[in-house]
Every structure is written in C-alpha cells, then in structure tokens.
Amino acid sequence: MNAVSVFILAGLALSPVLSAQAVELNDQFSLVITPTLVSDYRANGLSQTKGDPAAQLAITLSHASGLYAGIWTSNVNFGHGSKARQEIEYYGGYAWQISDSISLDTFYTRYEFARESGYNQSDVQTVLDVYGVLLGGKYVTNMQGPGYEDENGEFHKGKKDEDLSTFFIGYHTLLPAEFGLQVRYEYVDYKDDVFFSDSGKGRADYTDWEIKLTRDFVGVSWGLSYIDTSLSKTECQSYTGYDDVCGATLLASASKTF
C-alpha cells in the first residue's frame, strides 16, 4: 500500500502554490486540506480498488520549521472476501528547504485498515528534490504477504512477514500553457519470491512507471496519468489473485486544495 503521492508530500511544505492556498492558522502553523477523486487508486503501480474509482482526503498541519503531520484516507477493495474498505494513513515528517531549488523530505507513515488489521503496516520514506529531479525510496517491515490459491482453488491470505523496499527517480516541471509534467520510474523489491510466471519461475522485484500531466482549471487541479508495470498477467494473478490490476492504465484525477 502506498499512499500519499511523493509529489503531494514533497509539495505540502515546499510548494509556493500550495503554501498560498493553505489556511494560515497563525504565523507558525498552516493547514492544507485536499480532497481528491481518482478513476483508480494505484500504489506502486498496482490497483488497490480492483480498477474502480476512489475518493481520497488529505489533511496536513505544517509548521514554519518544516515539521508537518497529517492524515490521509481512501476507499479500497482487495477482493477475495477481504473486509477492508477504508485505508487510513497517519504521517509525520520534516521538509528541509536547503535552497530555492533543493529540498529533502523525510517522513514516517502508519497504515491502518478497519476490520482487516492484518494489513496494518508502517514505513519510512525520503524524497530529495534537486532542481526538479526527484530521488527517493521507502522501507516497509512486517507487511502482509501475498495470498495464494490451494489445490482446491480456495484463496488464502498471506502471512504478515514480508519486507519491502522501493527506490525511484522522477522529475517534475512546468510546461507551456500552465501544464505540469511529472514522471516517475520505480523499483520495488519484496525480498522474497512473490511473483510467479507461467513456467513457475518466481521473482521478488518489479518496476513501475508513471507519466502525469496536470493543469489547474476553475479552481480544481486536473490530472491524467499513464501507469504501467513490468509484471505479466500471470505474475499479477499470482500475487493479487487478479490478472488485470497491474497492467497499463490511464488514470484521471481531480483535486482541490484549501
């Protein structure tokens, strides 16, 4: 589960646009509220809603020092009888503005799922932004492993014993006509073989990528992303129980920051 986009988190305390839209509580604290609608909730390239739309909300309190804390939530649907319908994340971190064009954001996130506590987990992430070039990664421990089907075709939940690390490189910039461009290429490593091909060969890692265009119009930030992964349909099926939640997709989004 991946939650708050690195592009959002990197901008909460650093972006002049978001800072201008933030609710100034006093000369030290500000509040940013961002509701978002997406046509699919993707985390590390994988759908968390079986390809269905999601309504999301982020509320972040930031301090002039660069410290911030917040909560983020989204509906989810993992299928196979899972009772999880809502993901809630609690996060806190420090955004260090080194210069006008260089920043470092480090934060901790706790993920919780009502009625499915086995999915609960936490991670530490860091994002370095150097003149629009993004370098970052995260590390997760004791997360829910992949489910599997037994010889009778019955689906079983995985054990809570997996570690996960990701590393990514990205870039964001402004284009003519006030369009924004964001690109990201990510490497995801589960440490153990959890993806299996038609031949039965397993692997622990894969890559995912995203190209996103954004533009503000009538007070709303509109986005269109192309997202894909290196996983085959069979590998996707072996990990998620579905073969259509890891492939290429166009994802539309609309958000407004208060």
PDB file of C-alpha atoms in Angstrom:
ATOM      1  CA  MET A   1       0.000   0.000   0.000  1.00  0.00           C
ATOM      2  CA  ASN A   2       1.406   3.285  -0.919  1.00  0.00           C
ATOM      3  CA  ALA A   3      -0.478   6.186  -0.053  1.00  0.00           C
ATOM      4  CA  VAL A   4       0.259   9.787  -0.303  1.00  0.00           C
ATOM      5  CA  SER A   5       1.924  10.520  -3.617  1.00  0.00           C
ATOM      6  CA  VAL A   6       5.511  11.627  -3.288  1.00  0.00           C
ATOM      7  CA  PHE A   7       4.633  14.574  -5.473  1.00  0.00           C
ATOM      8  CA  ILE A   8       1.973  15.662  -2.961  1.00  0.00           C
ATOM      9  CA  LEU A   9       4.130  15.148   0.106  1.00  0.00           C
ATOM     10  CA  ALA A  10       7.110  16.875  -1.413  1.00  0.00           C
ATOM     11  CA  GLY A  11       4.902  19.853  -2.160  1.00  0.00           C
ATOM     12  CA  LEU A  12       2.969  20.224   1.070  1.00  0.00           C
ATOM     13  CA  ALA A  13       5.565  22.281   2.849  1.00  0.00           C
ATOM     14  CA  LEU A  14       7.617  23.390  -0.125  1.00  0.00           C
ATOM     15  CA  SER A  15       5.359  24.425  -2.986  1.00  0.00           C
ATOM     16  CA  PRO A  16       4.648  28.171  -3.215  1.00  0.00           C
ATOM     17  CA  VAL A  17       1.295  27.382  -4.850  1.00  0.00           C
ATOM     18  CA  LEU A  18       0.134  25.108  -2.036  1.00  0.00           C
ATOM     19  CA  SER A  19       1.525  27.466   0.558  1.00  0.00           C
ATOM     20  CA  ALA A  20      -0.545  30.251  -0.944  1.00  0.00           C
ATOM     21  CA  GLN A  21      -3.673  28.071  -0.755  1.00  0.00           C
ATOM     22  CA  ALA A  22      -3.017  26.808   2.771  1.00  0.00           C
ATOM     23  CA  VAL A  23      -5.156  28.022   5.661  1.00  0.00           C
ATOM     24  CA  GLU A  24      -2.878  30.168   7.812  1.00  0.00           C
ATOM     25  CA  LEU A  25      -3.737  29.399  11.436  1.00  0.00           C
ATOM     26  CA  ASN A  26      -1.118  31.832  12.766  1.00  0.00           C
ATOM     27  CA  ASP A  27       2.392  32.960  11.857  1.00  0.00           C
ATOM     28  CA  GLN A  28       3.781  29.479  12.650  1.00  0.00           C
ATOM     29  CA  PHE A  29       1.132  26.943  11.616  1.00  0.00           C
ATOM     30  CA  SER A  30      -0.836  26.345   8.431  1.00  0.00           C
ATOM     31  CA  LEU A  31      -3.402  23.750   7.404  1.00  0.00           C
ATOM     32  CA  VAL A  32      -3.787  22.149   3.971  1.00  0.00           C
ATOM     33  CA  ILE A  33      -6.940  20.185   3.113  1.00  0.00           C
ATOM     34  CA  THR A  34      -7.003  18.321  -0.210  1.00  0.00           C
ATOM     35  CA  PRO A  35      -9.954  16.171  -1.339  1.00  0.00           C
ATOM     36  CA  THR A  36      -9.240  14.093  -4.458  1.00  0.00           C
ATOM     37  CA  LEU A  37     -11.232  11.902  -6.836  1.00  0.00           C
ATOM     38  CA  VAL A  38      -9.334   9.308  -8.904  1.00  0.00           C
ATOM     39  CA  SER A  39     -10.556   6.839 -11.512  1.00  0.00           C
ATOM     40  CA  ASP A  40      -8.362   4.131  -9.921  1.00  0.00           C
ATOM     41  CA  TYR A  41      -6.253   4.041  -6.752  1.00  0.00           C
ATOM     42  CA  ARG A  42      -2.808   2.770  -7.753  1.00  0.00           C
ATOM     43  CA  ALA A  43       0.033   2.107  -5.285  1.00  0.00           C
ATOM     44  CA  ASN A  44       3.431   1.085  -6.655  1.00  0.00           C
ATOM     45  CA  GLY A  45       1.611   0.591  -9.948  1.00  0.00           C
ATOM     46  CA  LEU A  46      -0.948  -1.887  -8.528  1.00  0.00           C
ATOM     47  CA  SER A  47      -4.651  -1.123  -8.154  1.00  0.00           C
ATOM     48  CA  GLN A  48      -5.968  -1.027  -4.597  1.00  0.00           C
ATOM     49  CA  THR A  49      -9.603  -0.817  -5.753  1.00  0.00           C
ATOM     50  CA  LYS A  50      -9.727  -3.540  -8.452  1.00  0.00           C
ATOM     51  CA  GLY A  51      -9.716  -0.765 -11.046  1.00  0.00           C
ATOM     52  CA  ASP A  52     -12.623   1.150  -9.540  1.00  0.00           C
ATOM     53  CA  PRO A  53     -12.687   4.878  -8.635  1.00  0.00           C
ATOM     54  CA  ALA A  54     -11.661   6.187  -5.222  1.00  0.00           C
ATOM     55  CA  ALA A  55     -12.438   9.230  -3.101  1.00  0.00           C
ATOM     56  CA  GLN A  56      -9.481  10.436  -1.057  1.00  0.00           C
ATOM     57  CA  LEU A  57      -8.792  13.133   1.507  1.00  0.00           C
ATOM     58  CA  ALA A  58      -5.541  14.530   2.906  1.00  0.00           C
ATOM     59  CA  ILE A  59      -5.340  16.924   5.868  1.00  0.00           C
ATOM     60  CA  THR A  60      -1.892  18.229   6.766  1.00  0.00           C
ATOM     61  CA  LEU A  61      -0.795  20.569   9.544  1.00  0.00           C
ATOM     62  CA  SER A  62       2.601  22.141   8.887  1.00  0.00           C
ATOM     63  CA  HIS A  63       4.910  24.314  10.977  1.00  0.00           C
ATOM     64  CA  ALA A  64       7.168  27.090   9.745  1.00  0.00           C
ATOM     65  CA  SER A  65      10.161  24.992  10.834  1.00  0.00           C
ATOM     66  CA  GLY A  66       9.347  22.366   8.175  1.00  0.00           C
ATOM     67  CA  LEU A  67       7.769  19.840  10.532  1.00  0.00           C
ATOM     68  CA  TYR A  68       4.368  18.502   9.493  1.00  0.00           C
ATOM     69  CA  ALA A  69       1.811  15.828  10.396  1.00  0.00           C
ATOM     70  CA  GLY A  70      -1.384  14.684   8.807  1.00  0.00           C
ATOM     71  CA  ILE A  71      -3.951  12.073   7.934  1.00  0.00           C
ATOM     72  CA  TRP A  72      -4.884  10.609   4.548  1.00  0.00           C
ATOM     73  CA  THR A  73      -7.697   8.227   3.652  1.00  0.00           C
ATOM     74  CA  SER A  74      -9.076   6.369   0.646  1.00  0.00           C
ATOM     75  CA  ASN A  75     -11.570   3.639  -0.082  1.00  0.00           C
ATOM     76  CA  VAL A  76     -10.009   0.289  -1.068  1.00  0.00           C
ATOM     77  CA  ASN A  77     -11.181  -3.090  -2.363  1.00  0.00           C
ATOM     78  CA  PHE A  78      -8.808  -6.059  -2.356  1.00  0.00           C
ATOM     79  CA  GLY A  79     -11.473  -8.645  -3.190  1.00  0.00           C
ATOM     80  CA  HIS A  80     -11.387 -12.329  -2.177  1.00  0.00           C
ATOM     81  CA  GLY A  81     -13.672 -11.699   0.786  1.00  0.00           C
ATOM     82  CA  SER A  82     -11.464  -9.033   2.343  1.00  0.00           C
ATOM     83  CA  LYS A  83     -13.426  -6.814   4.731  1.00  0.00           C
ATOM     84  CA  ALA A  84     -11.100  -3.844   4.173  1.00  0.00           C
ATOM     85  CA  ARG A  85     -12.984  -0.947   2.628  1.00  0.00           C
ATOM     86  CA  GLN A  86     -11.086   2.050   4.014  1.00  0.00           C
ATOM     87  CA  GLU A  87      -7.380   2.810   4.264  1.00  0.00           C
ATOM     88  CA  ILE A  88      -6.296   5.434   6.786  1.00  0.00           C
ATOM     89  CA  GLU A  89      -2.766   6.776   6.984  1.00  0.00           C
ATOM     90  CA  TYR A  90      -1.178   8.846   9.706  1.00  0.00           C
ATOM     91  CA  TYR A  91       2.037  10.558   8.685  1.00  0.00           C
ATOM     92  CA  GLY A  92       4.575  12.983  10.048  1.00  0.00           C
ATOM     93  CA  GLY A  93       7.866  14.289   8.808  1.00  0.00           C
ATOM     94  CA  TYR A  94      10.295  17.090   8.214  1.00  0.00           C
ATOM     95  CA  ALA A  95      10.675  19.032   4.968  1.00  0.00           C
ATOM     96  CA  TRP A  96      14.089  20.709   4.802  1.00  0.00           C
ATOM     97  CA  GLN A  97      14.287  23.543   2.273  1.00  0.00           C
ATOM     98  CA  ILE A  98      18.033  23.564   1.612  1.00  0.00           C
ATOM     99  CA  SER A  99      17.818  26.223  -1.099  1.00  0.00           C
ATOM    100  CA  ASP A 100      15.241  27.581  -3.531  1.00  0.00           C
ATOM    101  CA  SER A 101      15.783  24.559  -5.801  1.00  0.00           C
ATOM    102  CA  ILE A 102      16.899  21.815  -3.401  1.00  0.00           C
ATOM    103  CA  SER A 103      14.852  20.158  -0.657  1.00  0.00           C
ATOM    104  CA  LEU A 104      14.831  16.970   1.401  1.00  0.00           C
ATOM    105  CA  ASP A 105      11.619  15.465   2.786  1.00  0.00           C
ATOM    106  CA  THR A 106      11.703  12.559   5.278  1.00  0.00           C
ATOM    107  CA  PHE A 107       8.549  11.124   6.818  1.00  0.00           C
ATOM    108  CA  TYR A 108       7.008   8.185   8.671  1.00  0.00           C
ATOM    109  CA  THR A 109       3.623   6.712   7.719  1.00  0.00           C
ATOM    110  CA  ARG A 110       1.353   4.356   9.639  1.00  0.00           C
ATOM    111  CA  TYR A 111      -1.241   2.494   7.522  1.00  0.00           C
ATOM    112  CA  GLU A 112      -4.396   1.106   9.126  1.00  0.00           C
ATOM    113  CA  PHE A 113      -7.321  -0.834   7.673  1.00  0.00           C
ATOM    114  CA  ALA A 114     -10.566  -1.090   9.622  1.00  0.00           C
ATOM    115  CA  ARG A 115     -11.836  -4.673  10.009  1.00  0.00           C
ATOM    116  CA  GLU A 116      -8.610  -6.054   8.465  1.00  0.00           C
ATOM    117  CA  SER A 117      -5.816  -5.275  10.931  1.00  0.00           C
ATOM    118  CA  GLY A 118      -3.590  -7.860   9.268  1.00  0.00           C
ATOM    119  CA  TYR A 119      -2.926  -5.296   6.543  1.00  0.00           C
ATOM    120  CA  ASN A 120      -1.712  -2.670   9.043  1.00  0.00           C
ATOM    121  CA  GLN A 121       1.895  -1.618   8.484  1.00  0.00           C
ATOM    122  CA  SER A 122       4.276   1.340   8.605  1.00  0.00           C
ATOM    123  CA  ASP A 123       7.126   2.700   6.546  1.00  0.00           C
ATOM    124  CA  VAL A 124       9.798   5.375   6.393  1.00  0.00           C
ATOM    125  CA  GLN A 125      10.248   7.372   3.195  1.00  0.00           C
ATOM    126  CA  THR A 126      12.600  10.062   1.978  1.00  0.00           C
ATOM    127  CA  VAL A 127      12.498  12.285  -1.115  1.00  0.00           C
ATOM    128  CA  LEU A 128      15.309  14.504  -2.405  1.00  0.00           C
ATOM    129  CA  ASP A 129      14.306  17.203  -4.901  1.00  0.00           C
ATOM    130  CA  VAL A 130      17.201  18.792  -6.814  1.00  0.00           C
ATOM    131  CA  TYR A 131      16.110  21.279  -9.482  1.00  0.00           C
ATOM    132  CA  GLY A 132      13.027  19.190 -10.211  1.00  0.00           C
ATOM    133  CA  VAL A 133      14.808  15.834 -10.224  1.00  0.00           C
ATOM    134  CA  LEU A 134      13.375  13.531  -7.556  1.00  0.00           C
ATOM    135  CA  LEU A 135      15.298  10.712  -5.872  1.00  0.00           C
ATOM    136  CA  GLY A 136      13.682   8.706  -3.120  1.00  0.00           C
ATOM    137  CA  GLY A 137      12.679   5.449  -1.553  1.00  0.00           C
ATOM    138  CA  LYS A 138      10.859   3.760   1.287  1.00  0.00           C
ATOM    139  CA  TYR A 139      11.258   0.742   3.548  1.00  0.00           C
ATOM    140  CA  VAL A 140       8.380  -1.315   4.976  1.00  0.00           C
ATOM    141  CA  THR A 141       8.632  -4.120   7.546  1.00  0.00           C
ATOM    142  CA  ASN A 142       6.228  -6.840   8.682  1.00  0.00           C
ATOM    143  CA  MET A 143       3.707  -6.279   5.897  1.00  0.00           C
ATOM    144  CA  GLN A 144       1.012  -8.661   4.678  1.00  0.00           C
ATOM    145  CA  GLY A 145       2.395 -11.234   2.253  1.00  0.00           C
ATOM    146  CA  PRO A 146       0.642 -12.332  -0.946  1.00  0.00           C
ATOM    147  CA  GLY A 147      -2.411 -14.542  -0.853  1.00  0.00           C
ATOM    148  CA  TYR A 148      -2.487 -17.847  -2.697  1.00  0.00           C
ATOM    149  CA  GLU A 149      -4.857 -20.468  -4.059  1.00  0.00           C
ATOM    150  CA  ASP A 150      -4.596 -24.044  -2.821  1.00  0.00           C
ATOM    151  CA  GLU A 151      -5.070 -27.158  -4.954  1.00  0.00           C
ATOM    152  CA  ASN A 152      -8.828 -26.909  -4.398  1.00  0.00           C
ATOM    153  CA  GLY A 153      -8.951 -23.362  -5.739  1.00  0.00           C
ATOM    154  CA  GLU A 154      -9.598 -21.798  -2.337  1.00  0.00           C
ATOM    155  CA  PHE A 155      -7.923 -18.429  -1.684  1.00  0.00           C
ATOM    156  CA  HIS A 156      -5.834 -17.972   1.476  1.00  0.00           C
ATOM    157  CA  LYS A 157      -4.431 -14.723   2.884  1.00  0.00           C
ATOM    158  CA  GLY A 158      -0.674 -14.367   3.089  1.00  0.00           C
ATOM    159  CA  LYS A 159       1.299 -14.217   6.301  1.00  0.00           C
ATOM    160  CA  LYS A 160       2.349 -10.936   7.885  1.00  0.00           C
ATOM    161  CA  ASP A 161       6.073 -11.496   7.398  1.00  0.00           C
ATOM    162  CA  GLU A 162       7.141  -9.565   4.297  1.00  0.00           C
ATOM    163  CA  ASP A 163       9.611  -6.696   3.979  1.00  0.00           C
ATOM    164  CA  LEU A 164       9.501  -4.235   1.116  1.00  0.00           C
ATOM    165  CA  SER A 165      11.833  -1.560  -0.206  1.00  0.00           C
ATOM    166  CA  THR A 166      11.382   0.783  -3.138  1.00  0.00           C
ATOM    167  CA  PHE A 167      13.648   3.229  -4.936  1.00  0.00           C
ATOM    168  CA  PHE A 168      12.536   5.749  -7.514  1.00  0.00           C
ATOM    169  CA  ILE A 169      13.739   8.529  -9.753  1.00  0.00           C
ATOM    170  CA  GLY A 170      11.394  11.188 -11.040  1.00  0.00           C
ATOM    171  CA  TYR A 171      11.121  14.655 -12.476  1.00  0.00           C
ATOM    172  CA  HIS A 172       8.588  17.474 -12.259  1.00  0.00           C
ATOM    173  CA  THR A 173       8.429  20.735 -14.167  1.00  0.00           C
ATOM    174  CA  LEU A 174       6.065  23.342 -15.585  1.00  0.00           C
ATOM    175  CA  LEU A 175       5.255  23.239 -19.302  1.00  0.00           C
ATOM    176  CA  PRO A 176       3.834  25.953 -21.572  1.00  0.00           C
ATOM    177  CA  ALA A 177       0.140  26.795 -21.196  1.00  0.00           C
ATOM    178  CA  GLU A 178       0.429  26.218 -17.433  1.00  0.00           C
ATOM    179  CA  PHE A 179       0.576  22.430 -17.696  1.00  0.00           C
ATOM    180  CA  GLY A 180       2.543  20.470 -15.122  1.00  0.00           C
ATOM    181  CA  LEU A 181       4.573  17.375 -16.003  1.00  0.00           C
ATOM    182  CA  GLN A 182       5.518  14.623 -13.543  1.00  0.00           C
ATOM    183  CA  VAL A 183       7.383  11.431 -14.439  1.00  0.00           C
ATOM    184  CA  ARG A 184       8.442   8.585 -12.145  1.00  0.00           C
ATOM    185  CA  TYR A 185      10.282   5.264 -12.543  1.00  0.00           C
ATOM    186  CA  GLU A 186      10.286   2.971  -9.517  1.00  0.00           C
ATOM    187  CA  TYR A 187      11.967  -0.280  -8.495  1.00  0.00           C
ATOM    188  CA  VAL A 188      10.044  -2.416  -5.966  1.00  0.00           C
ATOM    189  CA  ASP A 189      11.710  -5.286  -4.061  1.00  0.00           C
ATOM    190  CA  TYR A 190       9.792  -7.710  -1.798  1.00  0.00           C
ATOM    191  CA  LYS A 191      12.986  -9.598  -0.785  1.00  0.00           C
ATOM    192  CA  ASP A 192      11.280 -12.995  -1.329  1.00  0.00           C
ATOM    193  CA  ASP A 193       9.790 -14.521  -4.475  1.00  0.00           C
ATOM    194  CA  VAL A 194       6.129 -13.464  -4.552  1.00  0.00           C
ATOM    195  CA  PHE A 195       5.520 -13.146  -8.312  1.00  0.00           C
ATOM    196  CA  PHE A 196       5.330 -16.350 -10.373  1.00  0.00           C
ATOM    197  CA  SER A 197       5.249 -16.760 -14.159  1.00  0.00           C
ATOM    198  CA  ASP A 198       3.523 -19.405 -16.308  1.00  0.00           C
ATOM    199  CA  SER A 199       6.615 -21.593 -16.006  1.00  0.00           C
ATOM    200  CA  GLY A 200       6.502 -21.378 -12.207  1.00  0.00           C
ATOM    201  CA  LYS A 201       9.620 -19.232 -12.021  1.00  0.00           C
ATOM    202  CA  GLY A 202       9.434 -16.732  -9.179  1.00  0.00           C
ATOM    203  CA  ARG A 203      10.897 -13.301  -8.624  1.00  0.00           C
ATOM    204  CA  ALA A 204      10.870 -10.772  -5.815  1.00  0.00           C
ATOM    205  CA  ASP A 205      11.000  -7.496  -7.723  1.00  0.00           C
ATOM    206  CA  TYR A 206       9.421  -5.485 -10.498  1.00  0.00           C
ATOM    207  CA  THR A 207       9.340  -1.931 -11.834  1.00  0.00           C
ATOM    208  CA  ASP A 208       6.529   0.538 -12.367  1.00  0.00           C
ATOM    209  CA  TRP A 209       6.373   3.921 -14.054  1.00  0.00           C
ATOM    210  CA  GLU A 210       4.076   6.893 -14.416  1.00  0.00           C
ATOM    211  CA  ILE A 211       3.775   9.907 -16.707  1.00  0.00           C
ATOM    212  CA  LYS A 212       1.353  12.561 -15.487  1.00  0.00           C
ATOM    213  CA  LEU A 213       0.055  15.835 -16.902  1.00  0.00           C
ATOM    214  CA  THR A 214      -1.718  18.315 -14.634  1.00  0.00           C
ATOM    215  CA  ARG A 215      -3.454  21.637 -15.086  1.00  0.00           C
ATOM    216  CA  ASP A 216      -5.471  23.921 -12.843  1.00  0.00           C
ATOM    217  CA  PHE A 217      -8.872  24.967 -14.191  1.00  0.00           C
ATOM    218  CA  VAL A 218     -11.851  26.586 -12.391  1.00  0.00           C
ATOM    219  CA  GLY A 219     -10.051  26.174  -9.085  1.00  0.00           C
ATOM    220  CA  VAL A 220      -9.518  22.420  -9.489  1.00  0.00           C
ATOM    221  CA  SER A 221      -6.277  20.587 -10.281  1.00  0.00           C
ATOM    222  CA  TRP A 222      -6.955  18.084 -13.071  1.00  0.00           C
ATOM    223  CA  GLY A 223      -4.598  15.219 -13.802  1.00  0.00           C
ATOM    224  CA  LEU A 224      -4.177  12.471 -16.376  1.00  0.00           C
ATOM    225  CA  SER A 225      -1.623   9.700 -15.793  1.00  0.00           C
ATOM    226  CA  TYR A 226      -0.333   6.751 -17.780  1.00  0.00           C
ATOM    227  CA  ILE A 227       0.739   3.996 -15.368  1.00  0.00           C
ATOM    228  CA  ASP A 228       2.228   0.576 -16.103  1.00  0.00           C
ATOM    229  CA  THR A 229       4.368  -2.151 -14.505  1.00  0.00           C
ATOM    230  CA  SER A 230       6.766  -4.863 -15.661  1.00  0.00           C
ATOM    231  CA  LEU A 231       4.529  -7.624 -14.245  1.00  0.00           C
ATOM    232  CA  SER A 232       2.863 -10.099 -16.591  1.00  0.00           C
ATOM    233  CA  LYS A 233      -0.793 -11.053 -16.146  1.00  0.00           C
ATOM    234  CA  THR A 234       0.243 -14.388 -14.654  1.00  0.00           C
ATOM    235  CA  GLU A 235       2.617 -12.726 -12.182  1.00  0.00           C
ATOM    236  CA  CYS A 236      -0.106 -10.259 -11.264  1.00  0.00           C
ATOM    237  CA  GLN A 237      -2.573 -13.106 -10.710  1.00  0.00           C
ATOM    238  CA  SER A 238      -0.114 -14.996  -8.512  1.00  0.00           C
ATOM    239  CA  TYR A 239       0.309 -12.006  -6.180  1.00  0.00           C
ATOM    240  CA  THR A 240      -3.068 -10.250  -6.115  1.00  0.00           C
ATOM    241  CA  GLY A 241      -5.439 -13.012  -7.200  1.00  0.00           C
ATOM    242  CA  TYR A 242      -6.400 -10.924 -10.249  1.00  0.00           C
ATOM    243  CA  ASP A 243      -4.681 -10.549 -13.623  1.00  0.00           C
ATOM    244  CA  ASP A 244      -5.995  -7.092 -14.520  1.00  0.00           C
ATOM    245  CA  VAL A 245      -4.852  -4.840 -11.657  1.00  0.00           C
ATOM    246  CA  CYS A 246      -1.152  -4.498 -12.560  1.00  0.00           C
ATOM    247  CA  GLY A 247      -1.250  -3.555 -16.238  1.00  0.00           C
ATOM    248  CA  ALA A 248      -1.224  -0.323 -18.189  1.00  0.00           C
ATOM    249  CA  THR A 249      -3.960   2.179 -17.440  1.00  0.00           C
ATOM    250  CA  LEU A 250      -4.965   5.792 -17.929  1.00  0.00           C
ATOM    251  CA  LEU A 251      -5.829   7.352 -14.579  1.00  0.00           C
ATOM    252  CA  ALA A 252      -7.809  10.582 -14.299  1.00  0.00           C
ATOM    253  CA  SER A 253      -7.831  12.700 -11.154  1.00  0.00           C
ATOM    254  CA  ALA A 254      -9.354  15.885  -9.808  1.00  0.00           C
ATOM    255  CA  SER A 255      -8.323  17.591  -6.580  1.00  0.00           C
ATOM    256  CA  LYS A 256      -8.797  20.883  -4.811  1.00  0.00           C
ATOM    257  CA  THR A 257      -6.572  22.325  -2.122  1.00  0.00           C
ATOM    258  CA  PHE A 258      -7.976  24.512   0.650  1.00  0.00           C
TER     259      PHE A 258
END
